[in-house]
PDB file of C-alpha atoms in Angstrom:
ATOM      1  CA  MET G   1      37.634  -5.395  36.836  1.00 51.00           C
ATOM      2  CA  ALA G   2      41.251  -5.218  36.247  1.00 60.00           C
ATOM      3  CA  ILE G   3      43.603  -4.055  38.817  1.00 63.00           C
ATOM      4  CA  GLY G   4      44.643  -0.335  38.333  1.00 61.00           C
ATOM      5  CA  LYS G   5      41.797   1.003  35.898  1.00 60.00           C
ATOM      6  CA  ASN G   6      39.351   3.131  37.013  1.00 59.00           C
ATOM      7  CA  LYS G   7      35.764   3.917  35.350  1.00 58.00           C
ATOM      8  CA  ARG G   8      35.363   7.232  36.368  1.00 59.00           C
ATOM      9  CA  VAL G   9      38.800   8.799  35.188  1.00 55.00           C
ATOM     10  CA  SER G  10      38.985   8.399  31.404  1.00 55.00           C
ATOM     11  CA  LYS G  11      40.798   9.909  28.630  1.00 55.00           C
ATOM     12  CA  GLY G  12      37.697  11.872  27.755  1.00 55.00           C
ATOM     13  CA  GLY G  13      35.674  11.622  31.000  1.00 54.00           C
ATOM     14  CA  LYS G  14      32.093  10.725  31.469  1.00 57.00           C
ATOM     15  CA  ARG G  15      30.494  10.936  28.120  1.00 59.00           C
ATOM     16  CA  GLY G  16      27.377  13.185  28.030  1.00 55.00           C
ATOM     17  CA  SER G  17      27.923  14.935  31.105  1.00 55.00           C
ATOM     18  CA  LYS G  18      28.576  18.038  29.260  1.00 61.00           C
ATOM     19  CA  LYS G  19      25.417  18.062  26.457  1.00 67.00           C
ATOM     20  CA  LYS G  20      23.898  21.413  26.432  1.00 73.00           C
ATOM     21  CA  THR G  21      20.028  21.557  26.709  1.00 77.00           C
ATOM     22  CA  VAL G  22      18.407  23.301  23.673  1.00 76.00           C
ATOM     23  CA  GLU G  23      14.857  25.151  23.834  1.00 80.00           C
ATOM     24  CA  PRO G  24      12.754  23.045  21.465  1.00 80.00           C
ATOM     25  CA  MET G  25      10.650  26.142  20.663  1.00 80.00           C
ATOM     26  CA  ALA G  26      13.568  27.933  19.760  1.00 82.00           C
ATOM     27  CA  ARG G  27      14.360  25.974  16.669  1.00 84.00           C
ATOM     28  CA  LYS G  28      10.641  26.429  15.233  1.00 87.00           C
ATOM     29  CA  GLU G  29       8.889  29.107  13.369  1.00 88.00           C
ATOM     30  CA  TRP G  30       5.213  29.966  13.124  1.00 90.00           C
ATOM     31  CA  PHE G  31       3.252  29.977   9.925  1.00 92.00           C
ATOM     32  CA  ASP G  32      -0.357  31.081   8.820  1.00 92.00           C
ATOM     33  CA  VAL G  33      -2.334  27.922   6.828  1.00 94.00           C
ATOM     34  CA  VAL G  34      -4.346  30.010   4.037  1.00 94.00           C
ATOM     35  CA  ALA G  35      -7.489  28.626   2.503  1.00 94.00           C
ATOM     36  CA  PRO G  36      -8.567  28.831  -0.953  1.00 93.00           C
ATOM     37  CA  ARG G  37      -9.960  31.922  -1.974  1.00 91.00           C
ATOM     38  CA  ASN G  38     -13.694  30.646  -2.601  1.00 90.00           C
ATOM     39  CA  PHE G  39     -13.702  30.892   1.497  1.00 92.00           C
ATOM     40  CA  LYS G  40     -14.294  33.838   3.084  1.00 92.00           C
ATOM     41  CA  VAL G  41     -11.903  33.580   6.255  1.00 92.00           C
ATOM     42  CA  ARG G  42      -8.252  32.874   4.389  1.00 91.00           C
ATOM     43  CA  GLN G  43      -5.894  32.598   7.363  1.00 92.00           C
ATOM     44  CA  PHE G  44      -7.954  30.132   9.271  1.00 92.00           C
ATOM     45  CA  ALA G  45      -5.169  28.065  11.292  1.00 91.00           C
ATOM     46  CA  LYS G  46      -1.671  28.524  12.639  1.00 92.00           C
ATOM     47  CA  THR G  47       1.111  26.016  12.716  1.00 92.00           C
ATOM     48  CA  LEU G  48       4.900  25.408  13.712  1.00 90.00           C
ATOM     49  CA  CYS G  49       7.609  23.904  11.586  1.00 89.00           C
ATOM     50  CA  ASN G  50      11.530  23.650  12.296  1.00 87.00           C
ATOM     51  CA  LYS G  51      13.661  25.910  10.892  1.00 86.00           C
ATOM     52  CA  THR G  52      15.733  25.212   7.575  1.00 85.00           C
ATOM     53  CA  ILE G  53      18.744  23.190   8.944  1.00 83.00           C
ATOM     54  CA  GLY G  54      21.301  22.028   6.149  1.00 82.00           C
ATOM     55  CA  ILE G  55      19.384  20.249   3.326  1.00 84.00           C
ATOM     56  CA  ARG G  56      16.308  19.938   5.202  1.00 83.00           C
ATOM     57  CA  THR G  57      14.270  23.010   4.186  1.00 87.00           C
ATOM     58  CA  VAL G  58      11.096  24.518   5.612  1.00 87.00           C
ATOM     59  CA  ALA G  59       9.063  23.854   2.278  1.00 87.00           C
ATOM     60  CA  ASP G  60       9.993  20.179   2.182  1.00 88.00           C
ATOM     61  CA  ASN G  61       8.900  19.706   5.650  1.00 89.00           C
ATOM     62  CA  MET G  62       5.287  21.562   5.223  1.00 90.00           C
ATOM     63  CA  LYS G  63       4.202  20.506   1.732  1.00 91.00           C
ATOM     64  CA  GLY G  64       1.702  17.555   2.148  1.00 91.00           C
ATOM     65  CA  ARG G  65       0.674  18.385   5.665  1.00 94.00           C
ATOM     66  CA  VAL G  66      -3.362  18.183   5.712  1.00 95.00           C
ATOM     67  CA  TYR G  67      -5.339  20.740   8.056  1.00 96.00           C
ATOM     68  CA  GLU G  68      -8.927  20.386   9.262  1.00 96.00           C
ATOM     69  CA  GLY G  69     -11.559  23.317   9.684  1.00 94.00           C
ATOM     70  CA  ASN G  70     -15.107  23.728  10.151  1.00 95.00           C
ATOM     71  CA  LEU G  71     -17.071  25.145   7.395  1.00 94.00           C
ATOM     72  CA  ALA G  72     -19.046  27.339   9.658  1.00 93.00           C
ATOM     73  CA  ASP G  73     -15.716  28.895  10.590  1.00 93.00           C
ATOM     74  CA  LEU G  74     -14.248  29.360   7.275  1.00 93.00           C
ATOM     75  CA  ASP G  75     -17.311  31.195   5.710  1.00 91.00           C
ATOM     76  CA  ALA G  76     -18.001  32.873   8.618  1.00 85.00           C
ATOM     77  CA  SER G  77     -21.435  31.933   8.722  1.00 84.00           C
ATOM     78  CA  ASN G  78     -23.980  29.684  10.219  1.00 83.00           C
ATOM     79  CA  THR G  79     -26.556  27.905   8.213  1.00 81.00           C
ATOM     80  CA  LYS G  80     -28.313  24.595   8.472  1.00 82.00           C
ATOM     81  CA  ASP G  81     -25.656  22.069   7.522  1.00 87.00           C
ATOM     82  CA  GLN G  82     -22.469  24.339   7.446  1.00 90.00           C
ATOM     83  CA  PRO G  83     -21.431  23.814  11.334  1.00 92.00           C
ATOM     84  CA  PHE G  84     -21.639  20.034  10.514  1.00 95.00           C
ATOM     85  CA  LYS G  85     -19.243  19.935   7.705  1.00 95.00           C
ATOM     86  CA  LYS G  86     -15.459  19.537   8.075  1.00 95.00           C
ATOM     87  CA  ILE G  87     -13.188  20.683   5.392  1.00 96.00           C
ATOM     88  CA  LYS G  88      -9.600  19.251   5.008  1.00 96.00           C
ATOM     89  CA  LEU G  89      -7.176  21.235   3.040  1.00 96.00           C
ATOM     90  CA  GLN G  90      -3.641  20.185   1.857  1.00 95.00           C
ATOM     91  CA  VAL G  91      -0.129  22.308   1.877  1.00 94.00           C
ATOM     92  CA  GLY G  92       0.800  22.787  -1.814  1.00 92.00           C
ATOM     93  CA  GLU G  93       3.289  25.661  -1.624  1.00 92.00           C
ATOM     94  CA  VAL G  94       4.988  27.953   1.065  1.00 91.00           C
ATOM     95  CA  VAL G  95       5.265  31.957   0.560  1.00 90.00           C
ATOM     96  CA  GLY G  96       6.913  33.694   3.012  1.00 86.00           C
ATOM     97  CA  ARG G  97       5.327  32.679   6.322  1.00 88.00           C
ATOM     98  CA  ASN G  98       2.134  31.787   4.383  1.00 91.00           C
ATOM     99  CA  LEU G  99       0.812  28.022   3.723  1.00 93.00           C
ATOM    100  CA  LEU G 100      -1.110  28.076   0.390  1.00 93.00           C
ATOM    101  CA  THR G 101      -3.557  25.173   0.306  1.00 94.00           C
ATOM    102  CA  THR G 102      -5.634  23.046  -2.055  1.00 94.00           C
ATOM    103  CA  PHE G 103      -8.942  20.895  -1.291  1.00 95.00           C
ATOM    104  CA  HIS G 104      -8.494  17.615   0.073  1.00 95.00           C
ATOM    105  CA  SER G 105     -11.264  16.232   1.549  1.00 96.00           C
ATOM    106  CA  MET G 106     -14.927  17.187   3.124  1.00 96.00           C
ATOM    107  CA  SER G 107     -17.251  15.024   5.328  1.00 96.00           C
ATOM    108  CA  MET G 108     -20.309  15.378   7.519  1.00 96.00           C
ATOM    109  CA  THR G 109     -20.091  14.778  11.257  1.00 95.00           C
ATOM    110  CA  ALA G 110     -21.462  11.489  12.439  1.00 95.00           C
ATOM    111  CA  ASP G 111     -24.073  13.008  14.589  1.00 95.00           C
ATOM    112  CA  ARG G 112     -25.551  14.960  11.730  1.00 95.00           C
ATOM    113  CA  ILE G 113     -25.753  11.684   9.618  1.00 96.00           C
ATOM    114  CA  ARG G 114     -27.371   9.482  12.274  1.00 95.00           C
ATOM    115  CA  SER G 115     -29.844  12.350  12.932  1.00 95.00           C
ATOM    116  CA  LEU G 116     -31.209  11.793   9.426  1.00 95.00           C
ATOM    117  CA  PHE G 117     -32.413   7.944  10.029  1.00 95.00           C
ATOM    118  CA  ARG G 118     -36.195   7.520  10.240  1.00 93.00           C
ATOM    119  CA  LYS G 119     -38.336   4.369  10.165  1.00 94.00           C
ATOM    120  CA  TRP G 120     -40.679   3.020   7.724  1.00 95.00           C
ATOM    121  CA  CYS G 121     -38.723   4.688   4.534  1.00 95.00           C
ATOM    122  CA  THR G 122     -35.698   3.585   1.995  1.00 96.00           C
ATOM    123  CA  MET G 123     -32.247   5.010   2.282  1.00 96.00           C
ATOM    124  CA  ILE G 124     -30.756   5.179  -0.946  1.00 96.00           C
ATOM    125  CA  GLU G 125     -26.802   5.451  -1.466  1.00 96.00           C
ATOM    126  CA  SER G 126     -24.835   6.047  -4.328  1.00 96.00           C
ATOM    127  CA  VAL G 127     -20.920   6.616  -4.677  1.00 97.00           C
ATOM    128  CA  VAL G 128     -19.925   8.304  -8.042  1.00 97.00           C
ATOM    129  CA  ASP G 129     -16.340   9.349  -9.350  1.00 97.00           C
ATOM    130  CA  ALA G 130     -16.338  12.531 -11.469  1.00 97.00           C
ATOM    131  CA  THR G 131     -13.277  14.517 -13.136  1.00 96.00           C
ATOM    132  CA  THR G 132     -13.014  18.381 -12.698  1.00 95.00           C
ATOM    133  CA  LYS G 133     -12.247  20.511 -15.603  1.00 93.00           C
ATOM    134  CA  ASP G 134      -8.685  21.394 -14.506  1.00 91.00           C
ATOM    135  CA  GLY G 135      -7.720  17.443 -14.010  1.00 91.00           C
ATOM    136  CA  TYR G 136      -8.700  16.646 -10.443  1.00 95.00           C
ATOM    137  CA  SER G 137     -10.442  13.181  -9.975  1.00 96.00           C
ATOM    138  CA  VAL G 138     -12.916  13.575  -6.973  1.00 97.00           C
ATOM    139  CA  ARG G 139     -15.317  10.613  -5.428  1.00 97.00           C
ATOM    140  CA  LEU G 140     -18.820  11.969  -4.014  1.00 97.00           C
ATOM    141  CA  PHE G 141     -20.723  10.152  -1.540  1.00 97.00           C
ATOM    142  CA  VAL G 142     -24.592  10.476  -1.895  1.00 97.00           C
ATOM    143  CA  MET G 143     -27.342   9.517   0.343  1.00 97.00           C
ATOM    144  CA  ALA G 144     -31.078  10.060   0.084  1.00 96.00           C
ATOM    145  CA  PHE G 145     -34.171   8.767   2.038  1.00 97.00           C
ATOM    146  CA  THR G 146     -37.770   8.346   0.620  1.00 96.00           C
ATOM    147  CA  ALA G 147     -40.678  10.529   1.819  1.00 95.00           C
ATOM    148  CA  ARG G 148     -44.264  10.137   2.206  1.00 93.00           C
ATOM    149  CA  GLN G 149     -46.755  11.371  -0.346  1.00 89.00           C
ATOM    150  CA  LYS G 150     -49.511  13.807   0.363  1.00 87.00           C
ATOM    151  CA  ASN G 151     -52.985  12.140   1.334  1.00 88.00           C
ATOM    152  CA  GLN G 152     -50.937   8.841   1.684  1.00 88.00           C
ATOM    153  CA  LEU G 153     -52.487   6.161   4.204  1.00 91.00           C
ATOM    154  CA  SER G 154     -49.882   3.901   4.287  1.00 92.00           C
ATOM    155  CA  LYS G 155     -47.115   4.317   7.196  1.00 91.00           C
ATOM    156  CA  ASN G 156     -44.373   3.096   5.367  1.00 93.00           C
ATOM    157  CA  CYS G 157     -42.652   4.759   2.036  1.00 93.00           C
ATOM    158  CA  TYR G 158     -40.443   1.893   0.786  1.00 95.00           C
ATOM    159  CA  ALA G 159     -39.128   2.216  -2.647  1.00 94.00           C
ATOM    160  CA  ALA G 160     -38.679  -0.257  -5.653  1.00 94.00           C
ATOM    161  CA  GLY G 161     -35.845  -1.956  -6.798  1.00 95.00           C
ATOM    162  CA  LYS G 162     -35.893  -0.406 -10.145  1.00 96.00           C
ATOM    163  CA  LEU G 163     -37.120   3.107  -8.834  1.00 96.00           C
ATOM    164  CA  GLU G 164     -33.552   3.304  -6.511  1.00 96.00           C
ATOM    165  CA  LYS G 165     -31.422   2.050  -9.622  1.00 96.00           C
ATOM    166  CA  TRP G 166     -33.069   5.226 -11.799  1.00 96.00           C
ATOM    167  CA  VAL G 167     -32.433   7.578  -8.955  1.00 96.00           C
ATOM    168  CA  ARG G 168     -28.830   6.408  -8.744  1.00 96.00           C
ATOM    169  CA  LEU G 169     -28.566   6.519 -12.495  1.00 97.00           C
ATOM    170  CA  ARG G 170     -29.904  10.056 -12.642  1.00 97.00           C
ATOM    171  CA  ILE G 171     -27.548  11.165  -9.761  1.00 97.00           C
ATOM    172  CA  THR G 172     -24.435   9.737 -11.151  1.00 97.00           C
ATOM    173  CA  ARG G 173     -25.129  11.504 -14.778  1.00 97.00           C
ATOM    174  CA  MET G 174     -25.969  14.583 -13.262  1.00 96.00           C
ATOM    175  CA  ILE G 175     -22.892  14.579 -11.078  1.00 96.00           C
ATOM    176  CA  ARG G 176     -20.434  13.782 -13.573  1.00 96.00           C
ATOM    177  CA  LYS G 177     -22.032  16.442 -16.230  1.00 96.00           C
ATOM    178  CA  ARG G 178     -21.905  19.508 -13.247  1.00 96.00           C
ATOM    179  CA  ILE G 179     -18.496  18.503 -11.837  1.00 96.00           C
ATOM    180  CA  GLY G 180     -16.807  18.077 -15.315  1.00 95.00           C
ATOM    181  CA  SER G 181     -17.697  21.568 -16.278  1.00 95.00           C
ATOM    182  CA  VAL G 182     -16.135  23.164 -13.358  1.00 95.00           C
ATOM    183  CA  THR G 183     -12.789  23.671 -11.738  1.00 94.00           C
ATOM    184  CA  LEU G 184     -12.115  22.420  -8.267  1.00 94.00           C
ATOM    185  CA  ASN G 185     -12.587  25.705  -6.419  1.00 92.00           C
ATOM    186  CA  ARG G 186     -16.047  26.126  -8.055  1.00 93.00           C
ATOM    187  CA  ALA G 187     -16.949  22.453  -7.405  1.00 95.00           C
ATOM    188  CA  VAL G 188     -16.101  22.844  -3.781  1.00 94.00           C
ATOM    189  CA  SER G 189     -18.509  25.893  -3.614  1.00 93.00           C
ATOM    190  CA  LEU G 190     -21.273  23.773  -5.306  1.00 94.00           C
ATOM    191  CA  LEU G 191     -20.637  20.878  -2.599  1.00 94.00           C
ATOM    192  CA  SER G 192     -20.228  23.171   0.459  1.00 92.00           C
ATOM    193  CA  HIS G 193     -23.252  25.536  -0.004  1.00 91.00           C
ATOM    194  CA  ASP G 194     -25.626  22.473  -1.032  1.00 92.00           C
ATOM    195  CA  ILE G 195     -26.293  23.919  -4.420  1.00 94.00           C
ATOM    196  CA  LEU G 196     -25.611  20.627  -5.942  1.00 95.00           C
ATOM    197  CA  ALA G 197     -27.545  18.704  -3.496  1.00 95.00           C
ATOM    198  CA  THR G 198     -30.677  20.913  -4.070  1.00 95.00           C
ATOM    199  CA  ALA G 199     -30.624  20.436  -7.690  1.00 96.00           C
ATOM    200  CA  LEU G 200     -30.247  16.359  -7.413  1.00 96.00           C
ATOM    201  CA  GLN G 201     -33.218  16.491  -5.023  1.00 95.00           C
ATOM    202  CA  GLU G 202     -35.189  18.654  -7.403  1.00 95.00           C
ATOM    203  CA  ARG G 203     -34.393  16.030 -10.410  1.00 95.00           C
ATOM    204  CA  CYS G 204     -34.707  13.103  -8.657  1.00 95.00           C
ATOM    205  CA  ASN G 205     -38.148  13.862  -6.941  1.00 95.00           C
ATOM    206  CA  PRO G 206     -40.136  13.331 -10.108  1.00 94.00           C
ATOM    207  CA  ILE G 207     -39.134   9.709  -9.743  1.00 95.00           C
ATOM    208  CA  ILE G 208     -39.748   9.184  -6.015  1.00 94.00           C
ATOM    209  CA  PRO G 209     -40.337  11.664  -3.243  1.00 95.00           C
ATOM    210  CA  LEU G 210     -37.400  12.111  -1.436  1.00 95.00           C
ATOM    211  CA  ARG G 211     -35.979  14.123   1.569  1.00 93.00           C
ATOM    212  CA  ASP G 212     -32.471  14.971   3.078  1.00 94.00           C
ATOM    213  CA  LEU G 213     -30.601  14.226   0.032  1.00 96.00           C
ATOM    214  CA  LYS G 214     -27.033  14.809   1.164  1.00 96.00           C
ATOM    215  CA  ILE G 215     -23.665  14.472  -0.188  1.00 96.00           C
ATOM    216  CA  TYR G 216     -22.106  13.441   2.976  1.00 96.00           C
ATOM    217  CA  LYS G 217     -18.387  12.979   2.183  1.00 97.00           C
ATOM    218  CA  VAL G 218     -16.083  14.184  -0.862  1.00 97.00           C
ATOM    219  CA  LYS G 219     -12.422  13.451  -1.267  1.00 96.00           C
ATOM    220  CA  VAL G 220     -10.048  13.921  -4.025  1.00 96.00           C
ATOM    221  CA  VAL G 221      -8.887  10.643  -5.272  1.00 96.00           C
ATOM    222  CA  ARG G 222      -6.339  11.743  -8.047  1.00 94.00           C
ATOM    223  CA  SER G 223      -4.546  15.258  -8.574  1.00 93.00           C
ATOM    224  CA  PRO G 224      -2.691  16.532 -11.659  1.00 92.00           C
ATOM    225  CA  LYS G 225       0.984  17.402 -11.138  1.00 90.00           C
ATOM    226  CA  LEU G 226       1.170  20.236  -8.911  1.00 86.00           C
ATOM    227  CA  ASP G 227       2.111  23.841 -10.425  1.00 87.00           C
ATOM    228  CA  SER G 228       3.365  26.015  -7.959  1.00 87.00           C
ATOM    229  CA  GLN G 229       2.637  29.297 -10.287  1.00 89.00           C
ATOM    230  CA  LYS G 230      -0.969  28.324 -10.982  1.00 88.00           C
ATOM    231  CA  LEU G 231      -1.656  27.600  -7.293  1.00 89.00           C
ATOM    232  CA  ILE G 232      -0.333  31.239  -6.485  1.00 89.00           C
ATOM    233  CA  GLU G 233      -2.550  32.699  -9.276  1.00 87.00           C
ATOM    234  CA  SER G 234      -5.533  30.478  -7.770  1.00 87.00           C
ATOM    235  CA  HIS G 235      -5.330  32.130  -4.768  1.00 89.00           C
ATOM    236  CA  GLN G 236      -5.088  35.503  -6.194  1.00 85.00           C
ATOM    237  CA  LYS G 237      -4.344  37.956  -3.399  1.00 87.00           C
ATOM    238  CA  ILE G 238      -2.571  36.165  -0.442  1.00 87.00           C
ATOM    239  CA  PRO G 239      -2.926  37.943   2.884  1.00 85.00           C
ATOM    240  CA  ASP G 240      -0.058  39.576   4.845  1.00 84.00           C
ATOM    241  CA  SER G 241       1.270  37.054   7.264  1.00 83.00           C
ATOM    242  CA  ASN G 242       2.417  39.057  10.870  1.00 80.00           C
ATOM    243  CA  GLU G 243       4.377  35.930  11.858  1.00 78.00           C
ATOM    244  CA  ASP G 244       7.938  37.259  10.468  1.00 75.00           C
ATOM    245  CA  LYS G 245       7.707  40.378  12.066  1.00 78.00           C
ATOM    246  CA  PRO G 246       9.274  40.770  15.816  1.00 76.00           C
ATOM    247  CA  ARG G 247       7.074  40.165  18.680  1.00 72.00           C
ATOM    248  CA  ILE G 248       6.244  42.901  21.112  1.00 74.00           C
ATOM    249  CA  VAL G 249       6.720  41.752  24.785  1.00 69.00           C
ATOM    250  CA  GLU G 250       4.952  43.474  27.405  1.00 73.00           C
ATOM    251  CA  THR G 251       6.788  44.750  30.518  1.00 75.00           C
ATOM    252  CA  ALA G 252       5.316  43.860  34.042  1.00 72.00           C
ATOM    253  CA  VAL G 253       2.913  45.992  35.895  1.00 79.00           C
ATOM    254  CA  VAL G 254       3.783  46.550  39.520  1.00 79.00           C
ATOM    255  CA  VAL G 255       0.238  46.299  41.398  1.00 80.00           C
ATOM    256  CA  ALA G 256      -0.362  47.595  44.983  1.00 79.00           C
ATOM    257  CA  PRO G 257      -1.851  44.901  47.123  1.00 80.00           C
ATOM    258  CA  ALA G 258      -5.320  45.525  47.961  1.00 74.00           C
ATOM    259  CA  GLY G 259      -4.779  45.013  51.826  1.00 68.00           C
ATOM    260  CA  GLY G 260      -1.644  46.848  51.961  1.00 59.00           C
ATOM    261  CA  GLY G 261       1.758  45.557  52.587  1.00 57.00           C
ATOM    262  CA  ALA G 262       4.582  44.750  49.904  1.00 56.00           C
ATOM    263  CA  ALA G 263       3.855  45.307  46.055  1.00 53.00           C
ATOM    264  CA  ALA G 264       3.368  42.371  44.158  1.00 49.00           C
ATOM    265  CA  THR G 265       4.398  42.152  40.242  1.00 49.00           C
ATOM    266  CA  GLU G 266       2.139  40.385  37.569  1.00 48.00           C
TER     267      GLU G 266
END
């Protein structure tokens, strides 16, 4: 170091010494995640986002986020397969403190899928691409297992290759016909409540006896350009959010100790 220079005493002082610490939560806002109207529980989650700063708005930060929920919680019911289905919803529009979502994907849990496997049978799988009435392209993954007939002596129930192809062909045609005649919200209702899966099993049973026909995964492959006005209209009545209202802070209560002595505050 050159003689006469002092690192500690400079023109501006030590850099970074006067930086203020900002509480991270002070720059954030709470929002309610609103599910489409075909679910019973509309506000199923809460989330955080940074406040609008300059050109970075809240809507730009929130659009495109994907949230996952359990079907049993969204429908407020507990049937056979609803607790084992996961629903993913994607944010499409921000209205006040509500995040309006659209369907993103649905999947069945791994433990439920593994519980369906048995020995001495054939698993038939099919992947079907279909387009809904409102222009959404969805991909469905279907699985089914062969079942033993009544009064059958053999312990196995393997399926011939031509019968497997026949079952796949009927599944593909029926799915494309049913999905192509309804909107995305109606298609989600058919898939989440196993209405379509039950109809498929009834139509395929005359070909070969089947058990546990499940649509274990559905995802949106391609969606049309998002129209904010149509999305708001599809949600119909949007529930009110309490996140923009001031919080009520409870005051501390003085509680006398049980054994006597000085009072303690909670």
